[in-house]
CSV table of C-alpha atoms in Angstrom, one decimal:
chain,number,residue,atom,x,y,z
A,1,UNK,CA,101.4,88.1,122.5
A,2,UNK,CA,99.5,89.1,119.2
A,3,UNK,CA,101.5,89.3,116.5
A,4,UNK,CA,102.4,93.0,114.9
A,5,UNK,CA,100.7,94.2,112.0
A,6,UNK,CA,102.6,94.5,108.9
A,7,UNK,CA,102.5,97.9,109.0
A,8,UNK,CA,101.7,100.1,111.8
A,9,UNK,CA,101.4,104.4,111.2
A,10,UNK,CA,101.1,106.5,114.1
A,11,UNK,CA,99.9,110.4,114.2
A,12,UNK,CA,102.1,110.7,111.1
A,13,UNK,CA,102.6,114.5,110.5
A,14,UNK,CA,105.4,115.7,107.4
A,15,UNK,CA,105.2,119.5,106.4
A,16,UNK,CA,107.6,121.0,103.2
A,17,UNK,CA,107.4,124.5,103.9
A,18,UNK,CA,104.3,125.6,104.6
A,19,UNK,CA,102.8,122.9,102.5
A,20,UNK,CA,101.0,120.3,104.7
A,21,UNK,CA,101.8,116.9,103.1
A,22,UNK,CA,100.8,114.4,105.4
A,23,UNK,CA,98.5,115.4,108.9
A,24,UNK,CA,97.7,112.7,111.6
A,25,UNK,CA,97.5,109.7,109.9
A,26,UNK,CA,97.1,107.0,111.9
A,27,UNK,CA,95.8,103.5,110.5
A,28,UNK,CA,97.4,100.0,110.5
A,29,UNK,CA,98.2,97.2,107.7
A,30,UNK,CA,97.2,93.6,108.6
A,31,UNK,CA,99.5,90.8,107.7
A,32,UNK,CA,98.5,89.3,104.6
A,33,UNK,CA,96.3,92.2,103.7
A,34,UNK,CA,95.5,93.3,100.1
A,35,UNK,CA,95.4,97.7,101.2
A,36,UNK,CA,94.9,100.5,98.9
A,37,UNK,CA,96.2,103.8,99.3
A,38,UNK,CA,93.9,106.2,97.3
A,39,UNK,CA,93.9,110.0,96.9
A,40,UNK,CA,94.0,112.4,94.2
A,41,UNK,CA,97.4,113.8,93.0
A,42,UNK,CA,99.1,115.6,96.0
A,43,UNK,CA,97.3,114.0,98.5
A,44,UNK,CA,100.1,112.6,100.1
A,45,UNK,CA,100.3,109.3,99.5
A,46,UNK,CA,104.0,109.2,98.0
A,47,UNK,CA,105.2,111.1,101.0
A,48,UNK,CA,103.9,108.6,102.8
A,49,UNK,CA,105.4,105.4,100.7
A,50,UNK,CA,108.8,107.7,100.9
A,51,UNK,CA,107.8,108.0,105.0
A,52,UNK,CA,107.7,104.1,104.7
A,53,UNK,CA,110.8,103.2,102.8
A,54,UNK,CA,112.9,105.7,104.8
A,55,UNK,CA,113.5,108.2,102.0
A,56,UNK,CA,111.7,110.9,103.8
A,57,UNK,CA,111.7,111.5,108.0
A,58,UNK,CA,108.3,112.6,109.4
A,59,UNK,CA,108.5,115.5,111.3
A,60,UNK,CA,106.3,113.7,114.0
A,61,UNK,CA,104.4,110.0,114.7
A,62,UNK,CA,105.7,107.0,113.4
A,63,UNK,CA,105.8,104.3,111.3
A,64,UNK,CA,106.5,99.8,112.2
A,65,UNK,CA,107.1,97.4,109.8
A,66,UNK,CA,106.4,93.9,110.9
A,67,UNK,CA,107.0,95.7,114.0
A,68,UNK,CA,110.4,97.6,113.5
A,69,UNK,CA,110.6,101.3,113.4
A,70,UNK,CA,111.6,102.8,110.2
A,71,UNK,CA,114.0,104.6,111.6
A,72,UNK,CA,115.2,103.8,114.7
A,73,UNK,CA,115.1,100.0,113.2
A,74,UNK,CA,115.5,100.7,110.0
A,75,UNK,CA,117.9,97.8,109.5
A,76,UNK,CA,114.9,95.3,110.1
A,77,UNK,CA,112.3,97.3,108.6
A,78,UNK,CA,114.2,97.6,105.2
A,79,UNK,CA,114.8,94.0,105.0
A,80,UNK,CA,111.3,93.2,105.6
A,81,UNK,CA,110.1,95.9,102.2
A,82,UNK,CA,109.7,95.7,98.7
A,83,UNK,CA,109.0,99.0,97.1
A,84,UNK,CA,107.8,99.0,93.8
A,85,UNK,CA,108.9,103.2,92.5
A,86,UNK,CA,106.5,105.3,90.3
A,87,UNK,CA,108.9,106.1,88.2
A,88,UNK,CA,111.1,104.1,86.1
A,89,UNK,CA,114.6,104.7,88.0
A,90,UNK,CA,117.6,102.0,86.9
A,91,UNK,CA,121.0,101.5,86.1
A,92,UNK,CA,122.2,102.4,82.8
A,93,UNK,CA,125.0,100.1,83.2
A,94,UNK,CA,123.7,96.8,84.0
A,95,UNK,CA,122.0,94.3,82.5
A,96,UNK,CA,118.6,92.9,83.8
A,97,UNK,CA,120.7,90.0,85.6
A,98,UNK,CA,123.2,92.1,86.9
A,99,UNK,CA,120.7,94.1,88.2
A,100,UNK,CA,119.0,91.8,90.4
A,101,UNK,CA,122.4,90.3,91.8
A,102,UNK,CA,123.1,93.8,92.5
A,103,UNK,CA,120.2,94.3,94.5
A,104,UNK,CA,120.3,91.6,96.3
A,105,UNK,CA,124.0,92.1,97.1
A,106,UNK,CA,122.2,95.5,99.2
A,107,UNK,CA,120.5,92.8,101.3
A,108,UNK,CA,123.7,90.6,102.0
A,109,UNK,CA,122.1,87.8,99.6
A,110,UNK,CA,124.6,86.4,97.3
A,111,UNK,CA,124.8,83.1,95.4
A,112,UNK,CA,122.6,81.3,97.7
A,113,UNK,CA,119.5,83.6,95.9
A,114,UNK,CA,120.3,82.8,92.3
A,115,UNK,CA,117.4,80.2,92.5
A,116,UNK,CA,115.0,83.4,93.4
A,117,UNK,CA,116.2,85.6,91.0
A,118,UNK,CA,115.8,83.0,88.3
A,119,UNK,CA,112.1,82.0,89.1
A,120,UNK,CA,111.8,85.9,89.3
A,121,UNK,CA,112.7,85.7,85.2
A,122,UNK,CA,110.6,83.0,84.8
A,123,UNK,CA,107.5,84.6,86.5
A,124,UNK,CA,107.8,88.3,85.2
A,125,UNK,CA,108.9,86.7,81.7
A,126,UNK,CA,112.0,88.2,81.6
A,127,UNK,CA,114.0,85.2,80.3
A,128,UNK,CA,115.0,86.4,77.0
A,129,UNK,CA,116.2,89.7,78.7
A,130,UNK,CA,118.4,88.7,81.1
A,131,UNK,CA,121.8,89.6,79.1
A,132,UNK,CA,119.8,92.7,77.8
A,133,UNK,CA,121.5,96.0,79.2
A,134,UNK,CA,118.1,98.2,80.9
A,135,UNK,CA,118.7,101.5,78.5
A,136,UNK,CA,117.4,98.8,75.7
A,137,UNK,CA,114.4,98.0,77.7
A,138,UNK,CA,110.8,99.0,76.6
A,139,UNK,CA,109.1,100.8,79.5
A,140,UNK,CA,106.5,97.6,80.3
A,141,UNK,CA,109.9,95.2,80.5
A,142,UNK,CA,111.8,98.3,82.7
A,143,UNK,CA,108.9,98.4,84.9
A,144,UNK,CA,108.6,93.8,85.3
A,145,UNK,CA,112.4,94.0,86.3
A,146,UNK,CA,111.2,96.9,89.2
A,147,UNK,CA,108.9,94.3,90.5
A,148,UNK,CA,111.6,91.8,90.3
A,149,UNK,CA,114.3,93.9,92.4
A,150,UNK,CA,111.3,94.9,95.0
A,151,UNK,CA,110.9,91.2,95.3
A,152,UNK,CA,114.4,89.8,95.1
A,153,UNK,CA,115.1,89.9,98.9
A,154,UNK,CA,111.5,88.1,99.2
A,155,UNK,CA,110.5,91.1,101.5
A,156,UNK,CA,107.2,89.8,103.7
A,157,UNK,CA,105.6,93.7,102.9
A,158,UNK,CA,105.1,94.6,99.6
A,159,UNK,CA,104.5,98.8,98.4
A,160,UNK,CA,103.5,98.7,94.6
A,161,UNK,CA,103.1,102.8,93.8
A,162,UNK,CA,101.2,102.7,90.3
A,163,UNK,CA,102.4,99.6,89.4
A,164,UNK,CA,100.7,99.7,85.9
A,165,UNK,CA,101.1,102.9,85.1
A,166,UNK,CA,101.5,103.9,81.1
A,167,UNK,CA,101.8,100.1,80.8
A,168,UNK,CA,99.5,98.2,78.2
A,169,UNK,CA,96.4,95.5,78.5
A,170,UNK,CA,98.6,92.5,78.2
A,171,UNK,CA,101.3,93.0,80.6
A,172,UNK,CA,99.0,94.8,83.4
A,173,UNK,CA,97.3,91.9,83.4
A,174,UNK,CA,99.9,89.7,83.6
A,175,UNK,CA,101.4,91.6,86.6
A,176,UNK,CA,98.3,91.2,88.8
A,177,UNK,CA,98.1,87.8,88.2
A,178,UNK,CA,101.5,87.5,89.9
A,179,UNK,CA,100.9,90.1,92.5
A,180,UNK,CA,98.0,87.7,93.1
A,181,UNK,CA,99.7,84.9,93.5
A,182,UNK,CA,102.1,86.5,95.7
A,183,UNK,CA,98.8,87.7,98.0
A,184,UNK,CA,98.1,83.9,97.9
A,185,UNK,CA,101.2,83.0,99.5
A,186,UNK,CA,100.6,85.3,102.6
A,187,UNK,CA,102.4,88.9,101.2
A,188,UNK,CA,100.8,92.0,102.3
A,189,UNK,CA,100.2,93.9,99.3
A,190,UNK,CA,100.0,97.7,99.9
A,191,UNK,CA,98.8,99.3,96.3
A,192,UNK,CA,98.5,103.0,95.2
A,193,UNK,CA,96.3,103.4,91.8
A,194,UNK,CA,94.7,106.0,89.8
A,195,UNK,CA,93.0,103.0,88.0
A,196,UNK,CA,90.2,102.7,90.9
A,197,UNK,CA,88.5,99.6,89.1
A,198,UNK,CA,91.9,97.4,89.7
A,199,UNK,CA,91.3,98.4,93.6
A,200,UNK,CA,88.0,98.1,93.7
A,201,UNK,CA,88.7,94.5,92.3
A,202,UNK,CA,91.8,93.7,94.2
A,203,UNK,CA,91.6,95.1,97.4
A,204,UNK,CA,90.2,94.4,101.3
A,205,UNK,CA,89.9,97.7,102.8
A,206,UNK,CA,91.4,100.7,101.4
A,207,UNK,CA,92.3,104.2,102.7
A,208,UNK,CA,91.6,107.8,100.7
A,209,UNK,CA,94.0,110.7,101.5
A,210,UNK,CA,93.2,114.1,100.9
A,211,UNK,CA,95.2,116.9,101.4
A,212,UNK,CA,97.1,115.3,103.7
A,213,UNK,CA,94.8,114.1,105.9
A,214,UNK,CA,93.0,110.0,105.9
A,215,UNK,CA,89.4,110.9,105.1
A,216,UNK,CA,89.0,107.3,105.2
A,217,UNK,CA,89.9,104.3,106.2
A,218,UNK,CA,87.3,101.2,105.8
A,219,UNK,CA,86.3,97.6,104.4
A,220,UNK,CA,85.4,97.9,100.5
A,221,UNK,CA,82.3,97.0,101.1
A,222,UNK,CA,81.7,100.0,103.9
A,223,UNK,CA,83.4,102.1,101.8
A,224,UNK,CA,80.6,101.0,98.4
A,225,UNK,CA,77.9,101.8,100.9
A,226,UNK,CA,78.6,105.6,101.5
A,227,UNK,CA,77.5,105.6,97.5
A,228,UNK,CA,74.8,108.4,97.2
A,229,UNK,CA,73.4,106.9,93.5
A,230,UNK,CA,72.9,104.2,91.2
A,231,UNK,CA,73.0,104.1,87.7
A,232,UNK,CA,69.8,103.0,85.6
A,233,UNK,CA,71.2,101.3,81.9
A,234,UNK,CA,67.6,100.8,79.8
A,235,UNK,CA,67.7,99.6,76.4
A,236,UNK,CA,64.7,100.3,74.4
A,237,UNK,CA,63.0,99.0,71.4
A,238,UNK,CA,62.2,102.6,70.2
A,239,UNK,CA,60.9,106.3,71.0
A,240,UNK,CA,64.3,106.4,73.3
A,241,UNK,CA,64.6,110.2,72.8
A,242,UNK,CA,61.0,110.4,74.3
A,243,UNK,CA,62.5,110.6,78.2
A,244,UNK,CA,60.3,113.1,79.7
A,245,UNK,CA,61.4,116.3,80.4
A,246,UNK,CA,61.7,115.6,84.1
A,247,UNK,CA,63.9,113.0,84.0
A,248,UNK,CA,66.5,115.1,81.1
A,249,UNK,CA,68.9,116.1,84.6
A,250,UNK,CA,69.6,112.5,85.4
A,251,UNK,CA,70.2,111.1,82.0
A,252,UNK,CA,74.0,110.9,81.5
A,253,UNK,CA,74.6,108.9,78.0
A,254,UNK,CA,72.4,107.9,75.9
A,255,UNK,CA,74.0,105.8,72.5
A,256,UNK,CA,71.2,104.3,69.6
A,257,UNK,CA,68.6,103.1,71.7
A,258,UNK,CA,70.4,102.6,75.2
A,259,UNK,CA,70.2,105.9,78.0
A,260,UNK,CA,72.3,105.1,81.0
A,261,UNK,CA,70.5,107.5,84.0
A,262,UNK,CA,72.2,108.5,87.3
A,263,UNK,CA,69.2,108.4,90.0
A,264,UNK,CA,69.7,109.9,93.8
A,265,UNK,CA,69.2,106.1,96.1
A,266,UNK,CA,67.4,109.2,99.0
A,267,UNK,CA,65.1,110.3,96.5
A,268,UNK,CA,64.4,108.3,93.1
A,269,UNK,CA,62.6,105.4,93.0
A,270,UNK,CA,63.6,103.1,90.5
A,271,UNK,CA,60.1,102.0,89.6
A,272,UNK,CA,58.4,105.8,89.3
A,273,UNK,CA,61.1,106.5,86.9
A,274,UNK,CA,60.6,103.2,85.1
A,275,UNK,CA,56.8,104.4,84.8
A,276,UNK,CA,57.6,107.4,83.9
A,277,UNK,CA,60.1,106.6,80.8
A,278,UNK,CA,56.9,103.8,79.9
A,279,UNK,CA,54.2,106.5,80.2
A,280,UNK,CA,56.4,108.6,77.9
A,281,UNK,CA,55.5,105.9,74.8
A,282,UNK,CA,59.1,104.1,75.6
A,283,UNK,CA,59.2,101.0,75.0
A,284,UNK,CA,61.8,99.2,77.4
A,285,UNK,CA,63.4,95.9,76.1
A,286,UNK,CA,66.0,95.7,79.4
A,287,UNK,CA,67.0,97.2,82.6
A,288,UNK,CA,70.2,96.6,84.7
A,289,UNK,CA,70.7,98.7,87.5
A,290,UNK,CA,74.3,99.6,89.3
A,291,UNK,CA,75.1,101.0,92.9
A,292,UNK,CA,78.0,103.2,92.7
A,293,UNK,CA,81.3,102.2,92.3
A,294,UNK,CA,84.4,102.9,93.8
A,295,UNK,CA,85.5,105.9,91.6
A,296,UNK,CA,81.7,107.1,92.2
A,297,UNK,CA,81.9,107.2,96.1
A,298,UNK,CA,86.1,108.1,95.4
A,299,UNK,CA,84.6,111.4,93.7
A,300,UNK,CA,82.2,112.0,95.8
A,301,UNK,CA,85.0,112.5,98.9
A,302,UNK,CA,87.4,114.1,97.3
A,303,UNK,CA,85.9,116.2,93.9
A,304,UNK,CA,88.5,114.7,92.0
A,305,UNK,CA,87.3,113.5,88.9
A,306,UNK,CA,90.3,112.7,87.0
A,307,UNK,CA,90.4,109.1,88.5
A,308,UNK,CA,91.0,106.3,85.6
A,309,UNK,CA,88.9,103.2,84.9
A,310,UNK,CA,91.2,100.3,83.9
């Protein structure tokens, strides 16, 4: 018997009201997969995370994990989870330490998983702040010891909503090189971002919500293709401001003597612009051309433009 996907969502429907958060979402998580969950703000995709982690019931469908229902197994299915908030929720009265024994006290785990919880310090460099109460916390350490509770219970599935969120250069990048090396050692890693460059980097296939509904769910790579344009970057050696006149629509930045050009792939040819911008007395030095990325073809589907590059 094939073994059950890491997470499996069937004809998923949740209403509040008469607001339609979630509509007929049906896709499925392989074990060991790097997934991203997309969508503009109110799309539904904490619903569905909530859905997941059995904060919220679904008025309909279902969700597995490894196989158990969220809610008629929910024992299992819990055990088997590592949710990683939004928001920066914790304990006023504990320290970091005491935080993570708690936690794992939730999952029947006691001294046996001291070993864990102090690698867990180790990784997310939390050493120093182990004795440190969590109101004394900066919001980058709050949000390395919410990674290290998700984890502390080693749950197979891992659900990291906007995990670098308001968080700076350093520690985001430290954070995806241990998500990484967790991915490495077989987790599924199911991430939510408004930062569509760290999916486009990090993950396999990725599903878009939009109001409610899965607009898509495919491969990265299908997903790049659907891109209607590709940029044009030329750097000149002068007479840059010359671009003819029927080229002005498509030119999006121009800085000294670099223009950056956003050309239709159904209807501009590269090289008749190219000899166009030449016949116009411009004198290129370079040209680097760029199929669209995935905030490009993310816009594209859903109008929302207030996607963030990392």
């Amino acid at each position: 018997m094939a073994a059950f996907p890491a997470v499996s969502i069937e004809n998923l429907n949740k209403r509040f009201g008469t607001v339609r958060a979630l509509e007929n979402i049906e896709f499925s998580i392989g074990r060991g997969e790097f997934f991203g969950l997309l969508g503009p703000n109110g799309a539904g995709k904490s619903t569905l995370i909530n859905c997941m982690a059995g904060l919220v019931l679904p008025d309909s469908g279902s969700i597995a994990v490894m196989g158990h229902d969220v809610v008629t197994g929910y024992r299992h299915s819990r055990r088997l989870l590592g949710v990683v908030p939004q928001e920066l929720v914790y304990d006023p009265f504990f320290q970091v330490r005491e935080a993570l024994q708690f936690q794992a006290g939730y999952f029947g785990l006691g001294k046996e998983n001291d070993d864990w919880i102090e690698e867990l310090l180790v990784t997310l460099h939390l050493v120093d702040k182990a004795e440190t109460n969590m109101r004394a916390l900066s919001g980058g350490m709050k949000r390395r010891v919410l990674i290290a509770q998700a984890l502390v219970h080693k749950p197979p599935v891992v659900v990291l909503d906007e995990p670098t969120a308001g968080v700076d250069v350093d520690l985001r990048a430290s954070l995806w090189r241990f998500i990484q090396r967790l991915h490495a050692e077989g987790h599924t890693i199911l991430l939510t971002t408004h930062y569509l460059e760290e999916a486009e980097s990090l993950c396999e296939r990725i599903a878009i919500l939009n109001h409610g509904s899965a607009i898509a769910v495919e491969k990265k790579s299908e997903l790049l293709a659907r891109g209607i344009c590709r940029r044009l970057y030329i750097t000149a050696r002068n007479n840059i401001d010359n671009i003819p006149e029927q080229l002005r629509d498509k030119v999006q930045h121009v800085q000294g003597q670099s223009m950056e050009l956003r050309l239709r792939r159904d209807k501009d040819s590269v090289v008749t612009v190219l000899d166009a911008i030449r016949e116009a007395g411009v004198d290129i030095a370079d040209i680097r051309v760029q199929e669209d990325r995935l905030e490009d073809v993310f816009v594209q589907m859903t109008g929302d433009r207030n996607a963030e590059r990392a």
